[in-house]
Amino acid sequence: MPKHGKNLNNARKDIRPEDRFSVQDAVAKSLAASFAKFDETVDVAICLGVDPKYSDQMVRGAVTLPNGLGKTVRVAVFCKGEKQAEAREAGADVIGAEDLVNRIKDEGFLDFDAAVATPDVMALVGRVGRQLGPRGLMPNAKTGTVTFDVAKAVSELKAGRVDFRVDKAGVLHAPLGKVSFGADKILGNLKALLETVVRLKPSAAKGNYLVSMSVSTTMGPGFKVDMSQVKKFLEGTAN
């Protein structure tokens, strides 16, 4: 049996395995159960009724959270010519083409949180796919990070854009912001995420799509959501 710390045990002592909460209560209880000395991140785990081993049931996308993530996002842009000036004006932290690729390949440079690339340099970026891929840094057209509109992509990433995809078990994990945001901002971010996930429902997915959901902080326990309340939450009719 794994051992848990005293603070976590205290935070979860009144939670029963069968407990389910409204979306609002799950968020509120998660914030109240936060005990770390740092500003914890609030996370959500959503189990979807899909089988990701089939390509037509993969759920992957991106959403710009209306209240941001509460952290500074360092963005790298792979581009050439006038696009470099565009990226610089948009606030990109690292800009380059073959020189940046060589820096990553030869020096192991990965001091950035997200990456954007213009389509004309993707052949170059592919050379460092093994370095970028495992860290979730590989630009991808499906998430809008392979584009000639680098200014828009950089701005969205800086504002709190979250890229997400289901794992092998069909579970989607995403951050919703910091505990210090308070419940209203976290709920606003969660609603934006859920709306995007619902919109991306694969046509091949049959039966119940949103199967289960849990909200937690970095160090705190998870609070399971009563899924019958999610539709009301999205429609703005929940209490």
PDB file of C-alpha atoms in Angstrom:
ATOM      1  CA  MET A   1       0.000   0.000   0.000  1.00  0.00           C
ATOM      2  CA  PRO A   2       1.408   3.428  -0.922  1.00  0.00           C
ATOM      3  CA  LYS A   3       1.889   5.817   1.955  1.00  0.00           C
ATOM      4  CA  HIS A   4       0.533   9.352   1.785  1.00  0.00           C
ATOM      5  CA  GLY A   5       1.627  12.407   3.739  1.00  0.00           C
ATOM      6  CA  LYS A   6      -0.250  13.690   6.759  1.00  0.00           C
ATOM      7  CA  ASN A   7      -1.490  16.810   4.947  1.00  0.00           C
ATOM      8  CA  LEU A   8      -2.953  14.804   2.073  1.00  0.00           C
ATOM      9  CA  ASN A   9      -4.563  12.326   4.460  1.00  0.00           C
ATOM     10  CA  ASN A  10      -6.151  15.212   6.373  1.00  0.00           C
ATOM     11  CA  ALA A  11      -7.395  16.802   3.143  1.00  0.00           C
ATOM     12  CA  ARG A  12      -9.063  13.593   1.980  1.00  0.00           C
ATOM     13  CA  LYS A  13     -10.309  12.206   5.297  1.00  0.00           C
ATOM     14  CA  ASP A  14     -13.938  13.248   4.711  1.00  0.00           C
ATOM     15  CA  ILE A  15     -14.071  12.120   1.065  1.00  0.00           C
ATOM     16  CA  ARG A  16     -15.814   8.825   0.403  1.00  0.00           C
ATOM     17  CA  PRO A  17     -15.102   6.870  -2.810  1.00  0.00           C
ATOM     18  CA  GLU A  18     -18.754   7.122  -3.833  1.00  0.00           C
ATOM     19  CA  ASP A  19     -18.965  10.911  -3.369  1.00  0.00           C
ATOM     20  CA  ARG A  20     -19.851  12.953  -6.455  1.00  0.00           C
ATOM     21  CA  PHE A  21     -20.140  16.735  -6.561  1.00  0.00           C
ATOM     22  CA  SER A  22     -21.516  19.407  -8.852  1.00  0.00           C
ATOM     23  CA  VAL A  23     -18.880  21.066 -11.022  1.00  0.00           C
ATOM     24  CA  GLN A  24     -18.970  24.171  -8.817  1.00  0.00           C
ATOM     25  CA  ASP A  25     -18.628  22.179  -5.587  1.00  0.00           C
ATOM     26  CA  ALA A  26     -15.801  20.026  -6.968  1.00  0.00           C
ATOM     27  CA  VAL A  27     -13.826  23.162  -7.813  1.00  0.00           C
ATOM     28  CA  ALA A  28     -14.630  24.868  -4.505  1.00  0.00           C
ATOM     29  CA  LYS A  29     -13.694  21.810  -2.445  1.00  0.00           C
ATOM     30  CA  SER A  30     -10.500  21.339  -4.435  1.00  0.00           C
ATOM     31  CA  LEU A  31      -9.429  24.917  -3.719  1.00  0.00           C
ATOM     32  CA  ALA A  32     -10.333  24.567  -0.051  1.00  0.00           C
ATOM     33  CA  ALA A  33      -8.302  21.357   0.237  1.00  0.00           C
ATOM     34  CA  SER A  34      -5.128  23.006  -1.091  1.00  0.00           C
ATOM     35  CA  PHE A  35      -2.436  22.896   1.591  1.00  0.00           C
ATOM     36  CA  ALA A  36       0.932  23.432  -0.130  1.00  0.00           C
ATOM     37  CA  LYS A  37       3.051  26.475   0.673  1.00  0.00           C
ATOM     38  CA  PHE A  38       3.224  27.376  -3.025  1.00  0.00           C
ATOM     39  CA  ASP A  39       0.441  28.466  -5.372  1.00  0.00           C
ATOM     40  CA  GLU A  40      -0.747  25.090  -6.606  1.00  0.00           C
ATOM     41  CA  THR A  41      -2.062  24.456 -10.099  1.00  0.00           C
ATOM     42  CA  VAL A  42      -5.661  23.283 -10.446  1.00  0.00           C
ATOM     43  CA  ASP A  43      -5.977  20.331 -12.811  1.00  0.00           C
ATOM     44  CA  VAL A  44      -8.826  18.410 -14.371  1.00  0.00           C
ATOM     45  CA  ALA A  45      -8.863  14.802 -15.555  1.00  0.00           C
ATOM     46  CA  ILE A  46     -11.665  13.853 -17.956  1.00  0.00           C
ATOM     47  CA  CYS A  47     -12.294  10.255 -18.960  1.00  0.00           C
ATOM     48  CA  LEU A  48     -13.786  10.117 -22.456  1.00  0.00           C
ATOM     49  CA  GLY A  49     -15.761   7.321 -24.081  1.00  0.00           C
ATOM     50  CA  VAL A  50     -13.245   6.864 -26.894  1.00  0.00           C
ATOM     51  CA  ASP A  51     -10.651   4.269 -27.855  1.00  0.00           C
ATOM     52  CA  PRO A  52      -7.509   6.233 -28.850  1.00  0.00           C
ATOM     53  CA  LYS A  53      -5.905   3.210 -30.520  1.00  0.00           C
ATOM     54  CA  TYR A  54      -8.228   4.010 -33.431  1.00  0.00           C
ATOM     55  CA  SER A  55      -7.203   7.186 -35.239  1.00  0.00           C
ATOM     56  CA  ASP A  56     -10.795   8.235 -35.835  1.00  0.00           C
ATOM     57  CA  GLN A  57     -11.405   8.308 -32.077  1.00  0.00           C
ATOM     58  CA  MET A  58      -8.379  10.384 -31.098  1.00  0.00           C
ATOM     59  CA  VAL A  59      -9.308  13.605 -29.302  1.00  0.00           C
ATOM     60  CA  ARG A  60      -6.678  16.305 -29.626  1.00  0.00           C
ATOM     61  CA  GLY A  61      -6.924  20.062 -29.708  1.00  0.00           C
ATOM     62  CA  ALA A  62      -6.173  23.374 -28.066  1.00  0.00           C
ATOM     63  CA  VAL A  63      -8.101  26.026 -26.171  1.00  0.00           C
ATOM     64  CA  THR A  64      -7.175  29.533 -25.069  1.00  0.00           C
ATOM     65  CA  LEU A  65      -8.338  29.791 -21.477  1.00  0.00           C
ATOM     66  CA  PRO A  66     -10.186  33.085 -20.875  1.00  0.00           C
ATOM     67  CA  ASN A  67      -8.418  33.638 -17.548  1.00  0.00           C
ATOM     68  CA  GLY A  68      -4.986  32.366 -18.546  1.00  0.00           C
ATOM     69  CA  LEU A  69      -2.824  29.929 -16.617  1.00  0.00           C
ATOM     70  CA  GLY A  70      -1.142  32.273 -14.185  1.00  0.00           C
ATOM     71  CA  LYS A  71       2.360  31.600 -15.428  1.00  0.00           C
ATOM     72  CA  THR A  72       4.842  33.041 -17.888  1.00  0.00           C
ATOM     73  CA  VAL A  73       5.000  30.948 -21.051  1.00  0.00           C
ATOM     74  CA  ARG A  74       8.279  30.987 -22.986  1.00  0.00           C
ATOM     75  CA  VAL A  75       7.563  30.517 -26.700  1.00  0.00           C
ATOM     76  CA  ALA A  76      10.024  29.459 -29.387  1.00  0.00           C
ATOM     77  CA  VAL A  77       9.277  30.162 -33.046  1.00  0.00           C
ATOM     78  CA  PHE A  78      10.904  28.332 -35.946  1.00  0.00           C
ATOM     79  CA  CYS A  79      10.690  30.651 -38.956  1.00  0.00           C
ATOM     80  CA  LYS A  80      12.669  32.591 -41.559  1.00  0.00           C
ATOM     81  CA  GLY A  81      12.834  36.075 -43.043  1.00  0.00           C
ATOM     82  CA  GLU A  82      10.143  38.626 -42.233  1.00  0.00           C
ATOM     83  CA  LYS A  83       8.322  36.107 -40.049  1.00  0.00           C
ATOM     84  CA  GLN A  84      11.118  36.445 -37.500  1.00  0.00           C
ATOM     85  CA  ALA A  85      10.328  40.140 -37.052  1.00  0.00           C
ATOM     86  CA  GLU A  86       6.620  39.270 -36.754  1.00  0.00           C
ATOM     87  CA  ALA A  87       7.389  36.702 -34.072  1.00  0.00           C
ATOM     88  CA  ARG A  88       9.602  39.144 -32.199  1.00  0.00           C
ATOM     89  CA  GLU A  89       6.895  41.823 -32.193  1.00  0.00           C
ATOM     90  CA  ALA A  90       4.382  39.278 -30.873  1.00  0.00           C
ATOM     91  CA  GLY A  91       6.624  38.566 -27.889  1.00  0.00           C
ATOM     92  CA  ALA A  92       8.330  35.296 -28.846  1.00  0.00           C
ATOM     93  CA  ASP A  93      11.223  34.453 -26.524  1.00  0.00           C
ATOM     94  CA  VAL A  94      13.320  32.307 -28.872  1.00  0.00           C
ATOM     95  CA  ILE A  95      13.406  32.764 -32.652  1.00  0.00           C
ATOM     96  CA  GLY A  96      15.364  30.996 -35.346  1.00  0.00           C
ATOM     97  CA  ALA A  97      15.422  28.433 -38.114  1.00  0.00           C
ATOM     98  CA  GLU A  98      18.374  26.146 -38.857  1.00  0.00           C
ATOM     99  CA  ASP A  99      20.428  27.873 -36.165  1.00  0.00           C
ATOM    100  CA  LEU A 100      17.777  27.081 -33.534  1.00  0.00           C
ATOM    101  CA  VAL A 101      17.484  23.493 -34.754  1.00  0.00           C
ATOM    102  CA  ASN A 102      21.265  23.057 -34.476  1.00  0.00           C
ATOM    103  CA  ARG A 103      21.231  24.574 -30.991  1.00  0.00           C
ATOM    104  CA  ILE A 104      18.629  22.045 -29.871  1.00  0.00           C
ATOM    105  CA  LYS A 105      20.411  19.157 -31.590  1.00  0.00           C
ATOM    106  CA  ASP A 106      23.962  19.959 -30.519  1.00  0.00           C
ATOM    107  CA  GLU A 107      23.489  21.684 -27.163  1.00  0.00           C
ATOM    108  CA  GLY A 108      20.237  20.135 -25.956  1.00  0.00           C
ATOM    109  CA  PHE A 109      18.664  23.598 -25.690  1.00  0.00           C
ATOM    110  CA  LEU A 110      15.027  23.296 -24.639  1.00  0.00           C
ATOM    111  CA  ASP A 111      14.527  26.409 -22.535  1.00  0.00           C
ATOM    112  CA  PHE A 112      10.960  27.098 -23.711  1.00  0.00           C
ATOM    113  CA  ASP A 113       7.457  25.889 -22.862  1.00  0.00           C
ATOM    114  CA  ALA A 114       5.819  25.879 -26.300  1.00  0.00           C
ATOM    115  CA  ALA A 115       6.883  26.018 -29.934  1.00  0.00           C
ATOM    116  CA  VAL A 116       5.456  27.421 -33.151  1.00  0.00           C
ATOM    117  CA  ALA A 117       6.718  26.811 -36.684  1.00  0.00           C
ATOM    118  CA  THR A 118       5.867  28.085 -40.136  1.00  0.00           C
ATOM    119  CA  PRO A 119       5.094  25.296 -42.636  1.00  0.00           C
ATOM    120  CA  ASP A 120       8.158  26.064 -44.767  1.00  0.00           C
ATOM    121  CA  VAL A 121      10.594  25.125 -41.974  1.00  0.00           C
ATOM    122  CA  MET A 122       8.887  21.958 -40.709  1.00  0.00           C
ATOM    123  CA  ALA A 123      11.402  19.794 -42.587  1.00  0.00           C
ATOM    124  CA  LEU A 124      14.101  21.419 -40.460  1.00  0.00           C
ATOM    125  CA  VAL A 125      12.115  21.047 -37.251  1.00  0.00           C
ATOM    126  CA  GLY A 126      11.621  17.369 -38.009  1.00  0.00           C
ATOM    127  CA  ARG A 127      15.341  16.853 -37.416  1.00  0.00           C
ATOM    128  CA  VAL A 128      14.818  17.486 -33.697  1.00  0.00           C
ATOM    129  CA  GLY A 129      11.498  15.685 -33.385  1.00  0.00           C
ATOM    130  CA  ARG A 130      13.021  13.182 -30.975  1.00  0.00           C
ATOM    131  CA  GLN A 131      13.989  16.004 -28.638  1.00  0.00           C
ATOM    132  CA  LEU A 132      10.756  18.000 -28.967  1.00  0.00           C
ATOM    133  CA  GLY A 133       8.178  15.205 -29.158  1.00  0.00           C
ATOM    134  CA  PRO A 134       8.620  13.572 -25.727  1.00  0.00           C
ATOM    135  CA  ARG A 135       8.355  16.991 -24.069  1.00  0.00           C
ATOM    136  CA  GLY A 136       5.190  17.937 -25.938  1.00  0.00           C
ATOM    137  CA  LEU A 137       7.014  20.727 -27.776  1.00  0.00           C
ATOM    138  CA  MET A 138       6.662  19.533 -31.363  1.00  0.00           C
ATOM    139  CA  PRO A 139       4.624  22.023 -33.453  1.00  0.00           C
ATOM    140  CA  ASN A 140       1.476  20.481 -34.897  1.00  0.00           C
ATOM    141  CA  ALA A 141      -0.974  21.797 -37.468  1.00  0.00           C
ATOM    142  CA  LYS A 142      -3.924  20.251 -35.610  1.00  0.00           C
ATOM    143  CA  THR A 143      -3.248  22.450 -32.577  1.00  0.00           C
ATOM    144  CA  GLY A 144      -2.523  25.575 -34.613  1.00  0.00           C
ATOM    145  CA  THR A 145       1.198  25.688 -33.904  1.00  0.00           C
ATOM    146  CA  VAL A 146       2.207  25.071 -37.519  1.00  0.00           C
ATOM    147  CA  THR A 147       1.046  28.266 -39.192  1.00  0.00           C
ATOM    148  CA  PHE A 148       2.187  31.330 -41.092  1.00  0.00           C
ATOM    149  CA  ASP A 149       0.184  33.477 -38.654  1.00  0.00           C
ATOM    150  CA  VAL A 150       2.914  33.314 -36.029  1.00  0.00           C
ATOM    151  CA  ALA A 151       1.755  36.501 -34.285  1.00  0.00           C
ATOM    152  CA  LYS A 152      -1.637  34.980 -33.485  1.00  0.00           C
ATOM    153  CA  ALA A 153      -0.130  31.676 -32.358  1.00  0.00           C
ATOM    154  CA  VAL A 154       2.400  33.369 -30.075  1.00  0.00           C
ATOM    155  CA  SER A 155      -0.232  35.680 -28.593  1.00  0.00           C
ATOM    156  CA  GLU A 156      -2.568  32.767 -27.829  1.00  0.00           C
ATOM    157  CA  LEU A 157       0.183  30.747 -26.176  1.00  0.00           C
ATOM    158  CA  LYS A 158       1.242  33.709 -24.078  1.00  0.00           C
ATOM    159  CA  ALA A 159      -2.379  34.337 -23.072  1.00  0.00           C
ATOM    160  CA  GLY A 160      -2.830  30.821 -21.691  1.00  0.00           C
ATOM    161  CA  ARG A 161      -3.495  28.411 -24.494  1.00  0.00           C
ATOM    162  CA  VAL A 162      -3.586  24.755 -23.497  1.00  0.00           C
ATOM    163  CA  ASP A 163      -2.864  21.893 -25.901  1.00  0.00           C
ATOM    164  CA  PHE A 164      -4.453  18.607 -24.916  1.00  0.00           C
ATOM    165  CA  ARG A 165      -4.894  15.039 -26.093  1.00  0.00           C
ATOM    166  CA  VAL A 166      -6.271  11.850 -24.597  1.00  0.00           C
ATOM    167  CA  ASP A 167      -3.786   9.299 -23.317  1.00  0.00           C
ATOM    168  CA  LYS A 168      -3.831   5.581 -24.083  1.00  0.00           C
ATOM    169  CA  ALA A 169      -6.539   5.049 -21.465  1.00  0.00           C
ATOM    170  CA  GLY A 170      -8.813   7.685 -22.998  1.00  0.00           C
ATOM    171  CA  VAL A 171      -8.162  10.209 -20.229  1.00  0.00           C
ATOM    172  CA  LEU A 172      -7.538  13.876 -20.947  1.00  0.00           C
ATOM    173  CA  HIS A 173      -5.502  15.923 -18.452  1.00  0.00           C
ATOM    174  CA  ALA A 174      -5.330  19.729 -18.493  1.00  0.00           C
ATOM    175  CA  PRO A 175      -4.361  22.590 -16.168  1.00  0.00           C
ATOM    176  CA  LEU A 176      -6.997  25.196 -15.294  1.00  0.00           C
ATOM    177  CA  GLY A 177      -4.945  27.885 -13.564  1.00  0.00           C
ATOM    178  CA  LYS A 178      -3.701  28.588 -10.047  1.00  0.00           C
ATOM    179  CA  VAL A 179      -5.426  28.209  -6.681  1.00  0.00           C
ATOM    180  CA  SER A 180      -5.032  31.964  -6.202  1.00  0.00           C
ATOM    181  CA  PHE A 181      -7.351  32.559  -9.171  1.00  0.00           C
ATOM    182  CA  GLY A 182     -10.383  31.716  -7.066  1.00  0.00           C
ATOM    183  CA  ALA A 183     -13.382  29.590  -8.035  1.00  0.00           C
ATOM    184  CA  ASP A 184     -14.958  31.899 -10.630  1.00  0.00           C
ATOM    185  CA  LYS A 185     -11.879  32.100 -12.864  1.00  0.00           C
ATOM    186  CA  ILE A 186     -11.192  28.374 -12.579  1.00  0.00           C
ATOM    187  CA  LEU A 187     -14.809  27.609 -13.514  1.00  0.00           C
ATOM    188  CA  GLY A 188     -14.566  29.976 -16.495  1.00  0.00           C
ATOM    189  CA  ASN A 189     -11.464  28.157 -17.732  1.00  0.00           C
ATOM    190  CA  LEU A 190     -13.045  24.745 -17.151  1.00  0.00           C
ATOM    191  CA  LYS A 191     -16.139  25.724 -19.114  1.00  0.00           C
ATOM    192  CA  ALA A 192     -14.020  26.859 -22.077  1.00  0.00           C
ATOM    193  CA  LEU A 193     -12.110  23.573 -21.996  1.00  0.00           C
ATOM    194  CA  LEU A 194     -15.239  21.422 -21.768  1.00  0.00           C
ATOM    195  CA  GLU A 195     -16.932  23.285 -24.610  1.00  0.00           C
ATOM    196  CA  THR A 196     -13.908  22.629 -26.810  1.00  0.00           C
ATOM    197  CA  VAL A 197     -13.698  18.963 -25.849  1.00  0.00           C
ATOM    198  CA  VAL A 198     -17.412  18.478 -26.577  1.00  0.00           C
ATOM    199  CA  ARG A 199     -17.033  20.211 -29.932  1.00  0.00           C
ATOM    200  CA  LEU A 200     -14.203  17.813 -30.841  1.00  0.00           C
ATOM    201  CA  LYS A 201     -16.238  14.670 -30.165  1.00  0.00           C
ATOM    202  CA  PRO A 202     -15.277  12.147 -32.860  1.00  0.00           C
ATOM    203  CA  SER A 203     -18.138  10.934 -35.024  1.00  0.00           C
ATOM    204  CA  ALA A 204     -16.874   7.391 -34.466  1.00  0.00           C
ATOM    205  CA  ALA A 205     -17.336   7.687 -30.701  1.00  0.00           C
ATOM    206  CA  LYS A 206     -20.502   5.913 -29.637  1.00  0.00           C
ATOM    207  CA  GLY A 207     -22.391   5.949 -26.362  1.00  0.00           C
ATOM    208  CA  ASN A 208     -21.468   8.155 -23.416  1.00  0.00           C
ATOM    209  CA  TYR A 209     -18.741  10.642 -24.395  1.00  0.00           C
ATOM    210  CA  LEU A 210     -18.023  12.434 -21.112  1.00  0.00           C
ATOM    211  CA  VAL A 211     -17.665   9.431 -18.813  1.00  0.00           C
ATOM    212  CA  SER A 212     -16.155  10.864 -15.644  1.00  0.00           C
ATOM    213  CA  MET A 213     -14.259  13.884 -14.372  1.00  0.00           C
ATOM    214  CA  SER A 214     -12.150  14.804 -11.360  1.00  0.00           C
ATOM    215  CA  VAL A 215     -10.747  18.150 -10.199  1.00  0.00           C
ATOM    216  CA  SER A 216      -7.651  18.427  -8.009  1.00  0.00           C
ATOM    217  CA  THR A 217      -4.731  20.666  -7.144  1.00  0.00           C
ATOM    218  CA  THR A 218      -1.056  19.771  -7.547  1.00  0.00           C
ATOM    219  CA  MET A 219      -0.761  18.252  -4.081  1.00  0.00           C
ATOM    220  CA  GLY A 220      -4.392  17.818  -3.092  1.00  0.00           C
ATOM    221  CA  PRO A 221      -6.973  15.037  -3.425  1.00  0.00           C
ATOM    222  CA  GLY A 222      -9.293  14.632  -6.375  1.00  0.00           C
ATOM    223  CA  PHE A 223     -12.981  15.545  -6.219  1.00  0.00           C
ATOM    224  CA  LYS A 224     -15.172  13.553  -8.588  1.00  0.00           C
ATOM    225  CA  VAL A 225     -17.892  15.329 -10.537  1.00  0.00           C
ATOM    226  CA  ASP A 226     -21.517  14.234 -10.833  1.00  0.00           C
ATOM    227  CA  MET A 227     -21.618  13.929 -14.625  1.00  0.00           C
ATOM    228  CA  SER A 228     -25.367  14.496 -14.716  1.00  0.00           C
ATOM    229  CA  GLN A 229     -24.612  18.098 -13.707  1.00  0.00           C
ATOM    230  CA  VAL A 230     -22.098  18.857 -16.474  1.00  0.00           C
ATOM    231  CA  LYS A 231     -24.695  19.675 -19.148  1.00  0.00           C
ATOM    232  CA  LYS A 232     -26.397  22.119 -16.763  1.00  0.00           C
ATOM    233  CA  PHE A 233     -23.026  23.699 -16.028  1.00  0.00           C
ATOM    234  CA  LEU A 234     -22.291  24.189 -19.727  1.00  0.00           C
ATOM    235  CA  GLU A 235     -25.738  25.649 -20.301  1.00  0.00           C
ATOM    236  CA  GLY A 236     -25.345  27.969 -17.338  1.00  0.00           C
ATOM    237  CA  THR A 237     -28.375  26.519 -15.563  1.00  0.00           C
ATOM    238  CA  ALA A 238     -26.616  24.764 -12.675  1.00  0.00           C
ATOM    239  CA  ASN A 239     -26.889  26.235  -9.193  1.00  0.00           C
TER     240      ASN A 239
END
